[in-house]
Amino acid sequence: MARTARGARRQARRLGLLTAAATACAVMQEPPGGPPDFDPPVLTSVTPDSGAVVPDLDAPMRFQFDEVISERSGGELDRLIQFSPRVEALDVSWKRDAIEVRPKGGWRQGLIYHVVILPGVTDLQTNRTDEGRTILFSTGDSLPDTRLAGTVLDWEDGRVGQGALVEASLLPDSLVYVTVADSVGTFELRSIPLGDYWVTATIDGNANRSRDPRESFDSVSVSLDASATFEFWAFARDTTGPQIRQVAPADSVTVRIEFTQKLAPGDPDSGAVRVFVLPDTIAVPITLVRTEAAYDSLRAAARQAAGDSAAAVTDSLRAAGDTAQAAAAPDTALARVAPAPQPGGAGIAAPGATPASAAADTSAAARLLIQRPTLSAVWYAYVSTPLEAGGRYLVVAIARNVSGAEAESHLPLVVPVPADST
């Protein structure tokens, strides 16, 4: 239907040109070339088409359009082709109104191929397609009825893994089937071979379709015999532990400590942080060390108790740090947080698990995200005696990251003097 409508419009343009030529001396006419074209190219056929079985395939795969397309679509045509199983190199050729694709070295017999043409193909008027198409075909047996699906969560940033790279490696053949998570972090691979897979989901920050050393990821082993669904909790793997990035007083009895990495979930014990007065290195006793979430919860409770008065909340945690009641308050807040996975595990949440507190939430990703505590790189340490204005201290901390790597670090703290002091 789209092709018929386009043909009608183009016929109308040709008739318009003839009419304009016949009356050129009498009336004003549109510029040469007829009315502007605002319609994107239409993909009219694909060879081989989805579902085909072509055991002796030799010719390149062809995406045929209804008009001439730009050779520079999307910057480079090969950036618009997503190909599985992954190959070392592709031959992607521009054929005026078509794109031809084949792996360098030719097609392999007995494989299932997934080829995706992404949105972004443009015509000579720079009209751009906004939809892609996935083509599945086989050079061996018929396509299996299999499905590997799931949701990718960016655990480090507490959000869905939009655009995450998902790679399913068939073992022991090392064939890698690739897809990309959608705007809500979900993905699906259909009609991939039966067998054992190692599946990795990566937060592909630079969109280069590969996992770089510092990018967050999660992985799991899958034995696929029909259908499987998983949740992936991506975080960066660091073999060296977190270091203190900066320290600052949160109030007169609380030190805020920020680290270079996200920390393992859970409440640290008071021995994880030590504070010394400089230059004599006299130890200042620590009463509590709390995560950022626990500190925020306790501060919100103090603000509510103070009638939302910011002035009243200032140093309102001081008394809390000196009493057993205060120690219980953060623990109560933390009791609502699900326990963290053990370091080194695959990080896969139980499929279908939905906490009752999320029943009113319509977002599946949001329901998943509250199953685990939000990762943070901040601790708050409560000292037993108030910090002195202008005083100099040394803060020492032993912290563990999400991967389980631990490190000790230290940084000096200088307490600022209030501007109105004399």
PDB file of N, CA and C in Angstrom, residues 97-148:
ATOM      1  N   ASP A  97      19.361   1.730  -5.154  1.00  0.00           N
ATOM      2  CA  ASP A  97      18.098   1.577  -4.440  1.00  0.00           C
ATOM      3  C   ASP A  97      18.076   0.298  -3.598  1.00  0.00           C
ATOM      4  N   ALA A  98      19.235  -0.219  -3.261  1.00  0.00           N
ATOM      5  CA  ALA A  98      19.312  -1.456  -2.477  1.00  0.00           C
ATOM      6  C   ALA A  98      20.586  -1.467  -1.643  1.00  0.00           C
ATOM      7  N   ILE A  99      20.565  -2.296  -0.593  1.00  0.00           N
ATOM      8  CA  ILE A  99      21.755  -2.574   0.212  1.00  0.00           C
ATOM      9  C   ILE A  99      21.986  -4.070   0.161  1.00  0.00           C
ATOM     10  N   GLU A 100      23.228  -4.476  -0.143  1.00  0.00           N
ATOM     11  CA  GLU A 100      23.573  -5.893  -0.177  1.00  0.00           C
ATOM     12  C   GLU A 100      24.563  -6.210   0.938  1.00  0.00           C
ATOM     13  N   VAL A 101      24.340  -7.345   1.583  1.00  0.00           N
ATOM     14  CA  VAL A 101      25.111  -7.719   2.776  1.00  0.00           C
ATOM     15  C   VAL A 101      25.514  -9.178   2.670  1.00  0.00           C
ATOM     16  N   ARG A 102      26.760  -9.456   3.036  1.00  0.00           N
ATOM     17  CA  ARG A 102      27.177 -10.841   3.232  1.00  0.00           C
ATOM     18  C   ARG A 102      28.431 -10.858   4.090  1.00  0.00           C
ATOM     19  N   PRO A 103      28.641 -11.939   4.847  1.00  0.00           N
ATOM     20  CA  PRO A 103      29.873 -12.017   5.649  1.00  0.00           C
ATOM     21  C   PRO A 103      31.075 -12.230   4.749  1.00  0.00           C
ATOM     22  N   LYS A 104      32.165 -11.584   5.083  1.00  0.00           N
ATOM     23  CA  LYS A 104      33.398 -11.839   4.332  1.00  0.00           C
ATOM     24  C   LYS A 104      33.790 -13.291   4.531  1.00  0.00           C
ATOM     25  N   GLY A 105      34.055 -13.965   3.456  1.00  0.00           N
ATOM     26  CA  GLY A 105      34.334 -15.392   3.520  1.00  0.00           C
ATOM     27  C   GLY A 105      33.121 -16.214   3.135  1.00  0.00           C
ATOM     28  N   GLY A 106      31.957 -15.545   2.980  1.00  0.00           N
ATOM     29  CA  GLY A 106      30.770 -16.246   2.507  1.00  0.00           C
ATOM     30  C   GLY A 106      29.905 -16.798   3.632  1.00  0.00           C
ATOM     31  N   TRP A 107      28.749 -17.302   3.253  1.00  0.00           N
ATOM     32  CA  TRP A 107      27.797 -17.885   4.194  1.00  0.00           C
ATOM     33  C   TRP A 107      28.250 -19.280   4.614  1.00  0.00           C
ATOM     34  N   ARG A 108      28.021 -19.625   5.865  1.00  0.00           N
ATOM     35  CA  ARG A 108      28.350 -20.965   6.345  1.00  0.00           C
ATOM     36  C   ARG A 108      27.119 -21.853   6.288  1.00  0.00           C
ATOM     37  N   GLN A 109      27.335 -23.085   5.905  1.00  0.00           N
ATOM     38  CA  GLN A 109      26.237 -24.040   5.841  1.00  0.00           C
ATOM     39  C   GLN A 109      25.798 -24.448   7.257  1.00  0.00           C
ATOM     40  N   GLY A 110      24.501 -24.683   7.408  1.00  0.00           N
ATOM     41  CA  GLY A 110      23.982 -25.209   8.659  1.00  0.00           C
ATOM     42  C   GLY A 110      23.872 -24.208   9.783  1.00  0.00           C
ATOM     43  N   LEU A 111      23.808 -22.896   9.483  1.00  0.00           N
ATOM     44  CA  LEU A 111      23.688 -21.877  10.520  1.00  0.00           C
ATOM     45  C   LEU A 111      22.349 -21.162  10.430  1.00  0.00           C
ATOM     46  N   ILE A 112      21.947 -20.609  11.549  1.00  0.00           N
ATOM     47  CA  ILE A 112      20.780 -19.727  11.606  1.00  0.00           C
ATOM     48  C   ILE A 112      21.302 -18.299  11.685  1.00  0.00           C
ATOM     49  N   TYR A 113      20.865 -17.465  10.754  1.00  0.00           N
ATOM     50  CA  TYR A 113      21.326 -16.075  10.697  1.00  0.00           C
ATOM     51  C   TYR A 113      20.225 -15.126  11.146  1.00  0.00           C
ATOM     52  N   HIS A 114      20.635 -14.124  11.916  1.00  0.00           N
ATOM     53  CA  HIS A 114      19.770 -13.012  12.301  1.00  0.00           C
ATOM     54  C   HIS A 114      20.387 -11.751  11.709  1.00  0.00           C
ATOM     55  N   VAL A 115      19.664 -11.062  10.851  1.00  0.00           N
ATOM     56  CA  VAL A 115      20.162  -9.827  10.256  1.00  0.00           C
ATOM     57  C   VAL A 115      19.125  -8.736  10.510  1.00  0.00           C
ATOM     58  N   VAL A 116      19.571  -7.647  11.119  1.00  0.00           N
ATOM     59  CA  VAL A 116      18.682  -6.533  11.442  1.00  0.00           C
ATOM     60  C   VAL A 116      19.141  -5.317  10.657  1.00  0.00           C
ATOM     61  N   ILE A 117      18.208  -4.701   9.934  1.00  0.00           N
ATOM     62  CA  ILE A 117      18.493  -3.398   9.344  1.00  0.00           C
ATOM     63  C   ILE A 117      17.845  -2.358  10.251  1.00  0.00           C
ATOM     64  N   LEU A 118      18.662  -1.484  10.799  1.00  0.00           N
ATOM     65  CA  LEU A 118      18.224  -0.535  11.816  1.00  0.00           C
ATOM     66  C   LEU A 118      17.582   0.694  11.182  1.00  0.00           C
ATOM     67  N   PRO A 119      16.817   1.457  11.961  1.00  0.00           N
ATOM     68  CA  PRO A 119      16.309   2.735  11.451  1.00  0.00           C
ATOM     69  C   PRO A 119      17.464   3.649  11.067  1.00  0.00           C
ATOM     70  N   GLY A 120      17.233   4.525  10.091  1.00  0.00           N
ATOM     71  CA  GLY A 120      18.270   5.483   9.714  1.00  0.00           C
ATOM     72  C   GLY A 120      18.633   5.502   8.249  1.00  0.00           C
ATOM     73  N   VAL A 121      18.058   4.613   7.433  1.00  0.00           N
ATOM     74  CA  VAL A 121      18.306   4.662   5.992  1.00  0.00           C
ATOM     75  C   VAL A 121      17.662   5.932   5.445  1.00  0.00           C
ATOM     76  N   THR A 122      18.404   6.702   4.658  1.00  0.00           N
ATOM     77  CA  THR A 122      17.891   7.971   4.136  1.00  0.00           C
ATOM     78  C   THR A 122      17.891   7.972   2.617  1.00  0.00           C
ATOM     79  N   ASP A 123      16.989   8.789   2.052  1.00  0.00           N
ATOM     80  CA  ASP A 123      16.990   8.973   0.604  1.00  0.00           C
ATOM     81  C   ASP A 123      17.829  10.194   0.263  1.00  0.00           C
ATOM     82  N   LEU A 124      17.802  10.600  -1.002  1.00  0.00           N
ATOM     83  CA  LEU A 124      18.650  11.714  -1.422  1.00  0.00           C
ATOM     84  C   LEU A 124      18.152  13.055  -0.900  1.00  0.00           C
ATOM     85  N   GLN A 125      16.913  13.078  -0.368  1.00  0.00           N
ATOM     86  CA  GLN A 125      16.371  14.296   0.253  1.00  0.00           C
ATOM     87  C   GLN A 125      16.512  14.243   1.774  1.00  0.00           C
ATOM     88  N   THR A 126      17.288  13.280   2.257  1.00  0.00           N
ATOM     89  CA  THR A 126      17.581  13.066   3.682  1.00  0.00           C
ATOM     90  C   THR A 126      16.353  12.680   4.503  1.00  0.00           C
ATOM     91  N   ASN A 127      15.322  12.160   3.867  1.00  0.00           N
ATOM     92  CA  ASN A 127      14.214  11.579   4.612  1.00  0.00           C
ATOM     93  C   ASN A 127      14.689  10.255   5.204  1.00  0.00           C
ATOM     94  N   ARG A 128      14.408  10.048   6.478  1.00  0.00           N
ATOM     95  CA  ARG A 128      15.016   8.951   7.238  1.00  0.00           C
ATOM     96  C   ARG A 128      13.973   7.941   7.684  1.00  0.00           C
ATOM     97  N   THR A 129      14.275   6.658   7.530  1.00  0.00           N
ATOM     98  CA  THR A 129      13.382   5.626   8.053  1.00  0.00           C
ATOM     99  C   THR A 129      13.451   5.635   9.579  1.00  0.00           C
ATOM    100  N   ASP A 130      12.305   5.411  10.222  1.00  0.00           N
ATOM    101  CA  ASP A 130      12.276   5.386  11.684  1.00  0.00           C
ATOM    102  C   ASP A 130      11.914   4.015  12.233  1.00  0.00           C
ATOM    103  N   GLU A 131      11.893   3.011  11.375  1.00  0.00           N
ATOM    104  CA  GLU A 131      11.643   1.639  11.810  1.00  0.00           C
ATOM    105  C   GLU A 131      12.665   0.704  11.169  1.00  0.00           C
ATOM    106  N   GLY A 132      13.030  -0.340  11.903  1.00  0.00           N
ATOM    107  CA  GLY A 132      13.927  -1.352  11.361  1.00  0.00           C
ATOM    108  C   GLY A 132      13.171  -2.637  11.074  1.00  0.00           C
ATOM    109  N   ARG A 133      13.915  -3.647  10.664  1.00  0.00           N
ATOM    110  CA  ARG A 133      13.305  -4.951  10.422  1.00  0.00           C
ATOM    111  C   ARG A 133      14.331  -6.036  10.725  1.00  0.00           C
ATOM    112  N   THR A 134      13.860  -7.127  11.328  1.00  0.00           N
ATOM    113  CA  THR A 134      14.704  -8.270  11.652  1.00  0.00           C
ATOM    114  C   THR A 134      14.368  -9.429  10.723  1.00  0.00           C
ATOM    115  N   ILE A 135      15.394 -10.005  10.118  1.00  0.00           N
ATOM    116  CA  ILE A 135      15.227 -11.121   9.189  1.00  0.00           C
ATOM    117  C   ILE A 135      15.938 -12.340   9.775  1.00  0.00           C
ATOM    118  N   LEU A 136      15.227 -13.453   9.900  1.00  0.00           N
ATOM    119  CA  LEU A 136      15.781 -14.703  10.390  1.00  0.00           C
ATOM    120  C   LEU A 136      15.694 -15.735   9.273  1.00  0.00           C
ATOM    121  N   PHE A 137      16.808 -16.363   8.960  1.00  0.00           N
ATOM    122  CA  PHE A 137      16.784 -17.426   7.950  1.00  0.00           C
ATOM    123  C   PHE A 137      17.863 -18.450   8.262  1.00  0.00           C
ATOM    124  N   SER A 138      17.789 -19.589   7.597  1.00  0.00           N
ATOM    125  CA  SER A 138      18.694 -20.701   7.894  1.00  0.00           C
ATOM    126  C   SER A 138      19.381 -21.174   6.615  1.00  0.00           C
ATOM    127  N   THR A 139      20.637 -21.573   6.776  1.00  0.00           N
ATOM    128  CA  THR A 139      21.351 -22.224   5.664  1.00  0.00           C
ATOM    129  C   THR A 139      21.464 -23.724   5.927  1.00  0.00           C
ATOM    130  N   GLY A 140      20.602 -24.214   6.803  1.00  0.00           N
ATOM    131  CA  GLY A 140      20.594 -25.644   7.110  1.00  0.00           C
ATOM    132  C   GLY A 140      19.179 -26.127   7.320  1.00  0.00           C
ATOM    133  N   ASP A 141      18.865 -26.507   8.565  1.00  0.00           N
ATOM    134  CA  ASP A 141      17.539 -27.002   8.882  1.00  0.00           C
ATOM    135  C   ASP A 141      16.563 -25.845   9.102  1.00  0.00           C
ATOM    136  N   SER A 142      15.291 -26.203   9.316  1.00  0.00           N
ATOM    137  CA  SER A 142      14.275 -25.198   9.564  1.00  0.00           C
ATOM    138  C   SER A 142      14.547 -24.479  10.880  1.00  0.00           C
ATOM    139  N   LEU A 143      13.957 -23.297  11.038  1.00  0.00           N
ATOM    140  CA  LEU A 143      14.202 -22.477  12.218  1.00  0.00           C
ATOM    141  C   LEU A 143      13.560 -23.104  13.461  1.00  0.00           C
ATOM    142  N   PRO A 144      14.292 -23.212  14.564  1.00  0.00           N
ATOM    143  CA  PRO A 144      13.706 -23.786  15.789  1.00  0.00           C
ATOM    144  C   PRO A 144      12.781 -22.788  16.468  1.00  0.00           C
ATOM    145  N   ASP A 145      11.831 -23.281  17.239  1.00  0.00           N
ATOM    146  CA  ASP A 145      10.910 -22.430  17.990  1.00  0.00           C
ATOM    147  C   ASP A 145      11.488 -22.185  19.380  1.00  0.00           C
ATOM    148  N   THR A 146      12.487 -21.333  19.450  1.00  0.00           N
ATOM    149  CA  THR A 146      13.154 -21.024  20.718  1.00  0.00           C
ATOM    150  C   THR A 146      13.034 -19.538  21.009  1.00  0.00           C
ATOM    151  N   ARG A 147      13.211 -19.214  22.301  1.00  0.00           N
ATOM    152  CA  ARG A 147      13.098 -17.807  22.711  1.00  0.00           C
ATOM    153  C   ARG A 147      13.953 -17.581  23.955  1.00  0.00           C
ATOM    154  N   LEU A 148      14.856 -16.610  23.854  1.00  0.00           N
ATOM    155  CA  LEU A 148      15.660 -16.166  24.989  1.00  0.00           C
ATOM    156  C   LEU A 148      15.340 -14.693  25.200  1.00  0.00           C
TER     157      LEU A 148
END
